[in-house]
Coordinates of C-alpha atoms in Angstrom, one line a residue:
Chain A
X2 CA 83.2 17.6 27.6
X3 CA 85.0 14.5 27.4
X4 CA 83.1 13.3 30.5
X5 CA 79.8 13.7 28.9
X6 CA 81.7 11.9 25.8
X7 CA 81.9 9.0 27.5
X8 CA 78.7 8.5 28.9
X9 CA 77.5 9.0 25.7
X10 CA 76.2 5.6 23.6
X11 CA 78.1 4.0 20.3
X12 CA 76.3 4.1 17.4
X13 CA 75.7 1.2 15.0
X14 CA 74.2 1.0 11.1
X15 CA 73.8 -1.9 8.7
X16 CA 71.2 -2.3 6.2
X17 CA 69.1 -5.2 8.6
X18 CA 71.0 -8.2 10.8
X19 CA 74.0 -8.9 9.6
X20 CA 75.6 -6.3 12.0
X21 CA 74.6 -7.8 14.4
X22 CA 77.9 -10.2 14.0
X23 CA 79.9 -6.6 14.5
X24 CA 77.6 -5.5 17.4
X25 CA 78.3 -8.9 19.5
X26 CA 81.9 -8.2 19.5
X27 CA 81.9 -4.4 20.4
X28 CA 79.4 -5.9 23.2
X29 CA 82.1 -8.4 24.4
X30 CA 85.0 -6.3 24.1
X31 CA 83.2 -3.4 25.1
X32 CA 81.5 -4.5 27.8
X33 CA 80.6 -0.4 29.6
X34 CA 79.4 1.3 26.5
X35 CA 75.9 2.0 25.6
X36 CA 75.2 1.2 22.3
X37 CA 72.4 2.2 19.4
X38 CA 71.7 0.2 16.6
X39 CA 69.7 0.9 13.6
X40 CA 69.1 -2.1 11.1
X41 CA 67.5 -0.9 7.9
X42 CA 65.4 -3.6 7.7
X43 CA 62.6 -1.5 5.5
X44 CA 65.3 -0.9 2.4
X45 CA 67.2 -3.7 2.9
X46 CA 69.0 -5.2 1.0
X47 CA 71.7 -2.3 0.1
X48 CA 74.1 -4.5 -1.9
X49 CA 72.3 -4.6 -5.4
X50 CA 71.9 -0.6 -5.1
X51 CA 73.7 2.2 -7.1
X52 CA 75.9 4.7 -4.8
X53 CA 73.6 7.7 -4.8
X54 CA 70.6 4.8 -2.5
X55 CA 73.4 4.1 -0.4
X56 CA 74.7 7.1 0.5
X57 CA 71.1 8.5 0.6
X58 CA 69.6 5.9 3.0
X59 CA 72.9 6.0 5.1
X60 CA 73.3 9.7 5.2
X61 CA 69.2 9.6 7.1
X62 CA 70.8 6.8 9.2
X63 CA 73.6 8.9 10.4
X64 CA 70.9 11.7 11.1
X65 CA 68.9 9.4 12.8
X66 CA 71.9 8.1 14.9
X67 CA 73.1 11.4 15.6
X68 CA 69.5 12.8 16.9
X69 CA 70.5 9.5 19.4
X70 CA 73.5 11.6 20.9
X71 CA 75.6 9.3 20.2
X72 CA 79.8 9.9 20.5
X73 CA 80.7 7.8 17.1
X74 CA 79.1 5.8 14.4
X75 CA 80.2 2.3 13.3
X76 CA 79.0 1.7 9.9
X77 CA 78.3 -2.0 10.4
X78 CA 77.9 -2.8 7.0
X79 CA 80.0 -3.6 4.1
X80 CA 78.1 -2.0 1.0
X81 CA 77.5 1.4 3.2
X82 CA 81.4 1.2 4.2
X83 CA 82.3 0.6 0.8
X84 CA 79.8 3.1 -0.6
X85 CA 79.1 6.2 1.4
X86 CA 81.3 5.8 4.5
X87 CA 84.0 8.2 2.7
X88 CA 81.2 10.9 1.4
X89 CA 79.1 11.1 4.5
X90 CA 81.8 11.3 7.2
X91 CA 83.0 14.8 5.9
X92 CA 80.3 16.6 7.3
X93 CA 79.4 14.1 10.1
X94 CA 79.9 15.7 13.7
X95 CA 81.3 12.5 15.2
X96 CA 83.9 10.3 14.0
X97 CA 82.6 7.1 11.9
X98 CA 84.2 4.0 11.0
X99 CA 83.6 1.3 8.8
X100 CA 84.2 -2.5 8.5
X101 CA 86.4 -2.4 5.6
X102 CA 89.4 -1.3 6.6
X103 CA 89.5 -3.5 9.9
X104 CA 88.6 -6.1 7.5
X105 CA 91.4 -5.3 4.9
X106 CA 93.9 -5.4 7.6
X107 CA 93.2 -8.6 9.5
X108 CA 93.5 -10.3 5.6
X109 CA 97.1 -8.7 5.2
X110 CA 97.8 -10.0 8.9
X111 CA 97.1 -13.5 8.0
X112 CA 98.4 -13.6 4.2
X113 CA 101.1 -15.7 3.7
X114 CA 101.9 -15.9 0.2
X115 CA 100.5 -12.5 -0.7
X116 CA 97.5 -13.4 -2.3
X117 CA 94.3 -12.6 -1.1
X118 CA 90.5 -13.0 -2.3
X119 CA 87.3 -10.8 -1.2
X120 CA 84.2 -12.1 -1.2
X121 CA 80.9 -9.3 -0.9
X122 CA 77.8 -8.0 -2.5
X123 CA 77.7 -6.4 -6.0
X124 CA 78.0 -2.6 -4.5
X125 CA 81.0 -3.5 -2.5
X126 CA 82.9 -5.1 -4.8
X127 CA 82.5 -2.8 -7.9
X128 CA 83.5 -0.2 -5.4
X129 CA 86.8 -1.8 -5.5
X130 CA 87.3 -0.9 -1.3
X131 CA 89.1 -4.1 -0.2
X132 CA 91.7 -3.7 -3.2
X133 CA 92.1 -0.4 -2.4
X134 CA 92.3 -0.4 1.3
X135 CA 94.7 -3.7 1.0
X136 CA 97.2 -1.4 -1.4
X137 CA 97.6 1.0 1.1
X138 CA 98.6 -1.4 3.5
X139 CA 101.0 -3.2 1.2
X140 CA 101.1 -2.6 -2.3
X141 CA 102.7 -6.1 -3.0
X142 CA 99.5 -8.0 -2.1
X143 CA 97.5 -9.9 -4.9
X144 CA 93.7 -9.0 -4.3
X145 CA 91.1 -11.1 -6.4
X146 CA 87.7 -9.5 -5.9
X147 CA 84.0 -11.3 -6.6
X148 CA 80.3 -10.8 -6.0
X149 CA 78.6 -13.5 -4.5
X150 CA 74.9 -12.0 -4.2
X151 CA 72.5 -15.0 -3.6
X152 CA 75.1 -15.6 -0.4
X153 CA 72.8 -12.9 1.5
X154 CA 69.5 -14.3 0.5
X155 CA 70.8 -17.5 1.3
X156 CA 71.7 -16.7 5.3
X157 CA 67.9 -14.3 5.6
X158 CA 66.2 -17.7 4.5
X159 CA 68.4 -20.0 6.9
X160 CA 70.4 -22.1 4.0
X161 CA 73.3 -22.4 5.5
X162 CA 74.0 -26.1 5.4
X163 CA 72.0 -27.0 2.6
X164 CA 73.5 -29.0 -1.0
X165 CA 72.0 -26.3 -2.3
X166 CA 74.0 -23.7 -1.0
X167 CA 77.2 -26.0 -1.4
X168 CA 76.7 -25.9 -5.1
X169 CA 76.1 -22.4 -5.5
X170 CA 79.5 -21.7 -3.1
X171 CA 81.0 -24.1 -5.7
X172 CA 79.5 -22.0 -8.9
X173 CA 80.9 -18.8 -7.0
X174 CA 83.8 -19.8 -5.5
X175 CA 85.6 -21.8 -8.3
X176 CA 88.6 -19.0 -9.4
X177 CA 89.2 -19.6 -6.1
X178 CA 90.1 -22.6 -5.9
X179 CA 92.8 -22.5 -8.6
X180 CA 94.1 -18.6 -8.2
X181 CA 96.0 -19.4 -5.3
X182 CA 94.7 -17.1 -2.7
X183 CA 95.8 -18.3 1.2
X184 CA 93.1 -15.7 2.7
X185 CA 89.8 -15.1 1.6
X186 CA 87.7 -12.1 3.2
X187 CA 84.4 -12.7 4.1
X188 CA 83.2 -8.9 2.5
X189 CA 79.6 -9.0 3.7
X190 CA 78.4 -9.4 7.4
X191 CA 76.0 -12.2 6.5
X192 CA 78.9 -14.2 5.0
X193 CA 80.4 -15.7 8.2
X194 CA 77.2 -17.6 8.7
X195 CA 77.9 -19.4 5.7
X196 CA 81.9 -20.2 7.1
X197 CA 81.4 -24.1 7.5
X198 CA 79.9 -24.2 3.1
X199 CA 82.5 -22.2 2.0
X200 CA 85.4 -23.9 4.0
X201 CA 84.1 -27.2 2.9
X202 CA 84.5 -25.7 -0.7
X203 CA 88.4 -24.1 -0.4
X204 CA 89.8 -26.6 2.4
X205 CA 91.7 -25.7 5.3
X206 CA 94.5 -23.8 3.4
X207 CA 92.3 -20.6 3.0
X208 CA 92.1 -18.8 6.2
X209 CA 88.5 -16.9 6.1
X210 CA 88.8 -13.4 7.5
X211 CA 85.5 -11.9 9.1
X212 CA 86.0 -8.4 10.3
X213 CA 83.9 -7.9 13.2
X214 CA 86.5 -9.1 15.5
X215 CA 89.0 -6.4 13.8
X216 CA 86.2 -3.6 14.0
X217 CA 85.3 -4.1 17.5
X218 CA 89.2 -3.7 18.3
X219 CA 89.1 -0.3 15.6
X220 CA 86.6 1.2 17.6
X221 CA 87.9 0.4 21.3
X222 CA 91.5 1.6 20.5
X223 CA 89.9 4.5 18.5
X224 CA 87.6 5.3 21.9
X225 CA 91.1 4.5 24.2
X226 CA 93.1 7.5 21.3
X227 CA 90.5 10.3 21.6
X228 CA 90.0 10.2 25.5
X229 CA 86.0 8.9 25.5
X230 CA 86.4 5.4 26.5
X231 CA 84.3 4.6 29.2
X232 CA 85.6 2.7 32.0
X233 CA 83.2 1.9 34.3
X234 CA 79.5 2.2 34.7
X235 CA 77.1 1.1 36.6
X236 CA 74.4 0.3 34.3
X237 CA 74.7 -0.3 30.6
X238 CA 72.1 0.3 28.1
X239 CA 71.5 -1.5 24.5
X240 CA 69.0 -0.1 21.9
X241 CA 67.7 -1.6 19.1
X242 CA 65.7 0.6 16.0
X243 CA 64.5 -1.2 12.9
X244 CA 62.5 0.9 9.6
X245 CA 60.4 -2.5 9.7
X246 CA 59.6 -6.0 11.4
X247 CA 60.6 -5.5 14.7
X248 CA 59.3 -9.0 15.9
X249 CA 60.9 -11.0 13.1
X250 CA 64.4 -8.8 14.1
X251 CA 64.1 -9.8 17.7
X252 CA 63.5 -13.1 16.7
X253 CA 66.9 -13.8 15.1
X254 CA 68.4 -11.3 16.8
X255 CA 68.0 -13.6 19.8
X256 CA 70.0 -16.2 18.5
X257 CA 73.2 -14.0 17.9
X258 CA 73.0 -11.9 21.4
X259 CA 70.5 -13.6 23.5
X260 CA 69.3 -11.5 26.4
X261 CA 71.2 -8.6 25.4
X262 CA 68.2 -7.8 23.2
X263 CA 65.4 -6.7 24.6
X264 CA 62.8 -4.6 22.9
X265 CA 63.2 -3.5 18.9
X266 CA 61.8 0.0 18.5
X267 CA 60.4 1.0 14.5
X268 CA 61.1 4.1 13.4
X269 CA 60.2 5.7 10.2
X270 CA 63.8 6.4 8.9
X271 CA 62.5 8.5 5.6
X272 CA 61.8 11.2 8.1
X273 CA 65.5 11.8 8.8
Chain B
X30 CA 35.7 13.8 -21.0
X31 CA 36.2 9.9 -22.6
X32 CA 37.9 11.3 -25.4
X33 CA 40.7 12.4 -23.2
X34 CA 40.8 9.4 -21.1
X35 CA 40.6 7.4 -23.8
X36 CA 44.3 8.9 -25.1
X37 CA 45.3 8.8 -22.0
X38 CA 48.3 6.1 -20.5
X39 CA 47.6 2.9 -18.8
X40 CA 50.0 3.1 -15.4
X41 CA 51.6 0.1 -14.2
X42 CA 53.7 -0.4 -11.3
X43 CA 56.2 -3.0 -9.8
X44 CA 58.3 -3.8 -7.1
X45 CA 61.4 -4.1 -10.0
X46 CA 61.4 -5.8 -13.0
X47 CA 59.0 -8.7 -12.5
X48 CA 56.0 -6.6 -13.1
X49 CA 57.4 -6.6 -17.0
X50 CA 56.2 -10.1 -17.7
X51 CA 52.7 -8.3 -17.5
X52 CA 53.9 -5.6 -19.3
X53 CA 54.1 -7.8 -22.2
X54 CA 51.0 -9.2 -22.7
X55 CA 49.4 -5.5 -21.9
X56 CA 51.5 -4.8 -24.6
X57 CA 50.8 -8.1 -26.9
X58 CA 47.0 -7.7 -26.3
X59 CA 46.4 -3.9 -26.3
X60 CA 48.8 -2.4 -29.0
X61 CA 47.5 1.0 -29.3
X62 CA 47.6 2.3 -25.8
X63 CA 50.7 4.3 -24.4
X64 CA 52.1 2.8 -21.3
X65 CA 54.0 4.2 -18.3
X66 CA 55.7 1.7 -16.4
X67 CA 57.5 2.5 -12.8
X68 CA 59.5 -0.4 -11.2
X69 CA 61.0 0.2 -7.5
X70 CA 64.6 -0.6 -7.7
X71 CA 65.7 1.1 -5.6
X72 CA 63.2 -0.5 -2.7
X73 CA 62.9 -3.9 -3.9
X74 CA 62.4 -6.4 -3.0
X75 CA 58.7 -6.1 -1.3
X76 CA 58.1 -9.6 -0.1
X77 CA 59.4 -9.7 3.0
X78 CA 58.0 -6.4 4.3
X79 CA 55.2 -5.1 6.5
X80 CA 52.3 -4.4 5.3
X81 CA 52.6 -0.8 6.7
X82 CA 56.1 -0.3 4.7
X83 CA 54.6 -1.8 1.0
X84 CA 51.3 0.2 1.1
X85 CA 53.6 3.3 1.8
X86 CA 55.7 2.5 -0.7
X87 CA 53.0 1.8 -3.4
X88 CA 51.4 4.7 -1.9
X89 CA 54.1 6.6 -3.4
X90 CA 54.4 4.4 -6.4
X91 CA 50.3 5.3 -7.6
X92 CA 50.9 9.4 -6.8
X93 CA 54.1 9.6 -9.3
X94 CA 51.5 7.5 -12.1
X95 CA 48.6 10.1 -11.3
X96 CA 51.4 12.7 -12.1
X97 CA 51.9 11.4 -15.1
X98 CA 48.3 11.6 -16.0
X99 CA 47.2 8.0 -16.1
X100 CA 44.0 6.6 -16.9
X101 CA 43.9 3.4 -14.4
X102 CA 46.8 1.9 -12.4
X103 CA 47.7 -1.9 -13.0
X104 CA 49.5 -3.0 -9.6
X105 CA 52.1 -5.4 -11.6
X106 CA 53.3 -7.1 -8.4
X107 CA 51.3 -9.6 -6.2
X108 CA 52.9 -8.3 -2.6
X109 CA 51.7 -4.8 -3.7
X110 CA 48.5 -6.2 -4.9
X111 CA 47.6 -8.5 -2.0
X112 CA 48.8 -5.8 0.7
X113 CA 48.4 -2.7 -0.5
X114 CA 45.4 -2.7 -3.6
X115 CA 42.6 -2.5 -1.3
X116 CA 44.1 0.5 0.8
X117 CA 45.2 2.5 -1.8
X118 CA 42.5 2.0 -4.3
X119 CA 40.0 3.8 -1.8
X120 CA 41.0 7.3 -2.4
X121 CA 42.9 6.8 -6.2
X122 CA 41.1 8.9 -8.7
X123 CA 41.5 6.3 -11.9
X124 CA 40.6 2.5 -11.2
X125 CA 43.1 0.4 -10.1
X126 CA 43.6 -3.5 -10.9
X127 CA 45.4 -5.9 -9.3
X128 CA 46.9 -9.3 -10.6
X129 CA 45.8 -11.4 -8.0
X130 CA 42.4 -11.6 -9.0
X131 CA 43.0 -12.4 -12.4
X132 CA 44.9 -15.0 -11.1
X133 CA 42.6 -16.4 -8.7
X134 CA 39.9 -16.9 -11.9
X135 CA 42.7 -18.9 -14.4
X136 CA 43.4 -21.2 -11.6
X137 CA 40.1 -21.6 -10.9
X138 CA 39.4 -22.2 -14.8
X139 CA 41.6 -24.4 -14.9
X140 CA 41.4 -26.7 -11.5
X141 CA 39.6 -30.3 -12.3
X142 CA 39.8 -31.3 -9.1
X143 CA 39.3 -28.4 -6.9
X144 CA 42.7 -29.0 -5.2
X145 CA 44.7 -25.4 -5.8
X146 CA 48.3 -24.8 -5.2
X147 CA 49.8 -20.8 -4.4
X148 CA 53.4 -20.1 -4.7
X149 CA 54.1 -16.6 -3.6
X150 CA 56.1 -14.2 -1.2
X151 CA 56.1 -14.1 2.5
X152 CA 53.9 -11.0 2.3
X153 CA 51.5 -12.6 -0.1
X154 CA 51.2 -15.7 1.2
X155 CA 50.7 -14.6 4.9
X156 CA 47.5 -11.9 3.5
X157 CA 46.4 -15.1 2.8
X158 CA 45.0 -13.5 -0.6
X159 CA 44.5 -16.1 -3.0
X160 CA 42.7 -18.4 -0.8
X161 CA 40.4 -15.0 -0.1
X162 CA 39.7 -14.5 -3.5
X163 CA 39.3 -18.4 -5.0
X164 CA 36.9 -18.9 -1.8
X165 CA 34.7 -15.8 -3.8
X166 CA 34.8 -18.2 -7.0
X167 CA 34.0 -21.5 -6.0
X168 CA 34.0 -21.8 -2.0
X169 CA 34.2 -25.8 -2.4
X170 CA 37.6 -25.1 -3.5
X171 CA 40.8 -26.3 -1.6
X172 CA 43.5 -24.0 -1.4
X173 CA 47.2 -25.0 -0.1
X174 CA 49.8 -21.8 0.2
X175 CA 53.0 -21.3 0.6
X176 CA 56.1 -18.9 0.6
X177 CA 59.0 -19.3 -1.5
X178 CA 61.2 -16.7 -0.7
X179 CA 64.3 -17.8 -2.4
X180 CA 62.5 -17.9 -5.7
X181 CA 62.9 -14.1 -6.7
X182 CA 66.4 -14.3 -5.7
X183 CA 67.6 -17.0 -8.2
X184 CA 65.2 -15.4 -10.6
X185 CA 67.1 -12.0 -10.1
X186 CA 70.5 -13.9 -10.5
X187 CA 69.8 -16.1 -13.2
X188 CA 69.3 -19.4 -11.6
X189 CA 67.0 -20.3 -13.9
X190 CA 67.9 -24.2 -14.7
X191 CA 70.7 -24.7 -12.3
X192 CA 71.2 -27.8 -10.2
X193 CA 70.5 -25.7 -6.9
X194 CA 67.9 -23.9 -8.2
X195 CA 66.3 -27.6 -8.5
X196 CA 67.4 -28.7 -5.1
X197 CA 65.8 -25.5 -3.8
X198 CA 62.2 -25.9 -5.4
X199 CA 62.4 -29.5 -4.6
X200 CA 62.8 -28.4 -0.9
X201 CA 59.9 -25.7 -1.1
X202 CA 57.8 -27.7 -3.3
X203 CA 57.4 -31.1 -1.7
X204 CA 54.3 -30.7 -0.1
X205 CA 52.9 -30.1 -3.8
X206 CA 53.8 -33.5 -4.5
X207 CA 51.2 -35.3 -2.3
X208 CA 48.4 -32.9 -1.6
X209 CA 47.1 -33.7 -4.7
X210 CA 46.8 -30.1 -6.1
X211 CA 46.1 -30.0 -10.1
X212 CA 47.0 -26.9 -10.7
X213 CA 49.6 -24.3 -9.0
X214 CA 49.4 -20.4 -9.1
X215 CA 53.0 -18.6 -9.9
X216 CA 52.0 -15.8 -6.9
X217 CA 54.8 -14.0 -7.7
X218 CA 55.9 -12.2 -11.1
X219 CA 59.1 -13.0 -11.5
X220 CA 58.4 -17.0 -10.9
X221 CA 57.2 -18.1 -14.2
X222 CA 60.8 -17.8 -15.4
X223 CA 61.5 -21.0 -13.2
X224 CA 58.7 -22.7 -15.0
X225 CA 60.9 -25.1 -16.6
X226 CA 62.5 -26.3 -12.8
X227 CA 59.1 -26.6 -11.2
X228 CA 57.7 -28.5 -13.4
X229 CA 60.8 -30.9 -13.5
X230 CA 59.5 -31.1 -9.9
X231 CA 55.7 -31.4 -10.1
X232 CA 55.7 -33.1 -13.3
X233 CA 53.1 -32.5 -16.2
X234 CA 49.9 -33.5 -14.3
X235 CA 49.9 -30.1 -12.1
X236 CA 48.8 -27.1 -14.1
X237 CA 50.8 -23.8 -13.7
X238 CA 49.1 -20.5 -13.8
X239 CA 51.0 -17.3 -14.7
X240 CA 48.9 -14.9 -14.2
X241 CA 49.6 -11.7 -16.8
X242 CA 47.7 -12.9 -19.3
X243 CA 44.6 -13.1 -17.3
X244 CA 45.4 -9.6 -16.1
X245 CA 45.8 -8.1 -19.9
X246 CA 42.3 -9.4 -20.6
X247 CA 40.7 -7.6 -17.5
X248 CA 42.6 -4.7 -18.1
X249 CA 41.1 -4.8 -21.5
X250 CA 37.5 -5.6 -20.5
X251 CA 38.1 -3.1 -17.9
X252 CA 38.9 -0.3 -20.9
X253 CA 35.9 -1.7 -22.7
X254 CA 33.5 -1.4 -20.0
X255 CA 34.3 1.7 -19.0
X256 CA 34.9 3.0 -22.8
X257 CA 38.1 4.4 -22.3
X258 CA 39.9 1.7 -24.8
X259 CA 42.0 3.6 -27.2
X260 CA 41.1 2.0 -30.5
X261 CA 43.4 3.6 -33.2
X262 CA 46.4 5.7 -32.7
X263 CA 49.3 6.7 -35.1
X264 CA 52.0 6.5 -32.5
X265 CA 52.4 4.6 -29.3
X266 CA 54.3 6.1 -26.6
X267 CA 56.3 3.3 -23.5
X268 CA 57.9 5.3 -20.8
X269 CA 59.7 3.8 -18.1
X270 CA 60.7 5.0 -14.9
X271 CA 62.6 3.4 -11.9
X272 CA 64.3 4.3 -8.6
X273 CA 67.7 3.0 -8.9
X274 CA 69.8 1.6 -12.0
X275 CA 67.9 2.5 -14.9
X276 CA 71.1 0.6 -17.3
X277 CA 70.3 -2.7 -15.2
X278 CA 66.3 -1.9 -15.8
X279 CA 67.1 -1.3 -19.5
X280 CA 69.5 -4.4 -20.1
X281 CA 67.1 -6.8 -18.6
X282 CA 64.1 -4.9 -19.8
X283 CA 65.3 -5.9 -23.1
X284 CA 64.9 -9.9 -23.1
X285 CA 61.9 -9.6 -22.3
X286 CA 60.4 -6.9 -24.5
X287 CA 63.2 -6.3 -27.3
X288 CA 63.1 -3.3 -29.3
X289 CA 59.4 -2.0 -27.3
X290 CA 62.2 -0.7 -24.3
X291 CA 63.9 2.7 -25.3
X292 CA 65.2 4.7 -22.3
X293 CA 64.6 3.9 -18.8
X294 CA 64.6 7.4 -16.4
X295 CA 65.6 7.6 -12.7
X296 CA 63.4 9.2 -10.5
X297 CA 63.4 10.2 -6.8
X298 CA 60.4 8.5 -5.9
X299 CA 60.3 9.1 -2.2
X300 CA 59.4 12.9 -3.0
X301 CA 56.0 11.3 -3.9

């Protein structure tokens, strides 16, 4: 059993590209494992939705993944973490982890003075996750939470280093700037893309925190615990499944992996 | 047969809420007919999608109106319109209007120089619609598009006058500026709420066409034509209906249309 376990591919979800930042380090720190990734690039965005979408369109994605064979799903996306992670996993067949609670823990890593700020879409931050999953970790810590929702639109249309987007980091990230937070957690996947705006906003002192790094080492130590790590292999295998555009996915998804992405399959995800 | 149709609802459909600026003037200009309105919240935003994935999804949209018992469909939103009207509209039961023609004939009113401007959303600018059906008008006519992505999003965040809002359309609008365009369609429902920014940008000589008006008086020629117009009623009857947060739908819902909005319903409309 835990031989064919370990053949067996990873399985990763977001709502379109942003996990794509998570899937490049589980590729590099991975480096044997097959992995499967669905971007839900027909209902994206998730981050203005209400609970019940999320957990509906993640619940067919973990079907989807599952019909895959895969030996764990990575929920590569903060809304869906923050959302339906904890609702769909109790009756999923393989383990599943999220992004938050890597994310949560590299922020109380770096902390310093015990105050930290989270950054996401509306859905993840009216869930209240990173305050939550911080608490647990050290009840102590300061957590200021707030939605920045025209960061995501932003990064899909390429504004990264724009005046534009400066101001509208500087609209957004003003309690910041006087609340004293030392760490500031990058809540969404798209948000790293926008590091160099929002560090040019808050200065050196606040140490941004993007938790792919942290999820990538969640998921090999969790694959090390339970026995299915695999060690060597001889051939590794990367698929990609989109609900829509699979040319335009390929496209950008080139410039975060490069030849690691071949061809981007669409499936009809309502179907699962 | 006509007396039934004739007390019959008008259907209208939208990607979210942008559809409800034509709504309004449905509303404005045809006071005694009962109106069921269905915006897509939970699947917006259709702009950047497939072709494939919006005429599924309006598809869907136009079977829960015939449910309902509709007389004719109004497509509310121009993505829908340009990629999904003339699909659907082959085998639909009632009539079903779009608002890209209407739009097409005010600009084309209202061009002195035969130099026409489209604003719209990846999906409607790439169907290449409007320059299809101004070419029917006049075929002397020139026609310049282009996508503005962002647009909806600082529409949807209320970015209406804000500095980057301005940066933004000066960005996407600068080819405006010298290709001598009098007048400029707003291909996109929710973009005549940044009429005050683009014409900061374009200044007074470019005409801007918003195209729900023009869409309210073919509806209503349509009724007339067809002599289903419901000419005296003792009570009228607005129902509306969305996929995902109905308390958003309703809060927003309210600028625009004030007391006309009662309760908003959530339906599941992928069982359609």
């Amino acid at each position: 059993m835990a031989e064919a376990s370990r053949s067996q591919p990873i399985g990763i979800f977001d709502s379109g590209l942003g996990g794509l930042t998570v899937a490049k380090e589980i590729f590099r720190l991975l480096p044997n494992e097959d992995v499967i990734y669905f971007g839900d690039t027909g209902r994206y965005p998730y981050g203005p939705r209400s609970k019940d979408i999320v957990v509906e369109f993640s619940r067919q994605n973990t079907r989807f993944l599952l019909e895959q064979g895969v030996k764990m799903i990575v929920v590569a996306c903060n809304t869906a973490s923050a959302l339906a992670l904890s609702v769909i996993k109790q009756d999923c067949d393989v383990d599943m982890l999220g992004v938050t609670k890597p994310g949560a823990l590299s922020a109380v890593k770096a902390t310093r003075n015990g105050k930290i700020g989270v950054i996401g879409t509306t859905g993840t931050i009216s869930s209240d996750i990173y305050a939550k999953e911080i608490g647990e970790l050290d009840s102590k810590i300061k957590v200021f939470s707030l939605a920045c929702p025209l960061f995501v639109h932003l990064v899909e249309e390429g504004y990264l280093n724009k005046p534009a987007s400066k101001l509208i980091a500087e609209d957004y990230l003003a309690p910041f700037c006087t609340n004293g937070v030392d760490t500031l957690v990058l809540g969404c996947t798209h948000y790293p893309l926008l590091k160099e705006v929002i560090r040019e906003v808050l200065g050196d002192r606040v140490v941004l925190i993007d938790s792919a790094e942290e999820t990538a080492q969640t998921v090999y130590q969790h694959l090390m615990s339970t026995n299915i790590l695999r060690e060597k292999t001889t051939d590794v295998l990367h698929k990609f499944y989109v609900s829509d555009l699979p040319d335009r996915f390929h496209q950008v998804a080139r410039h975060f992996l490069g030849d690691k992405i071949t061809n981007v399959i669409r499936i009809d995800i309502t179907k699962y």
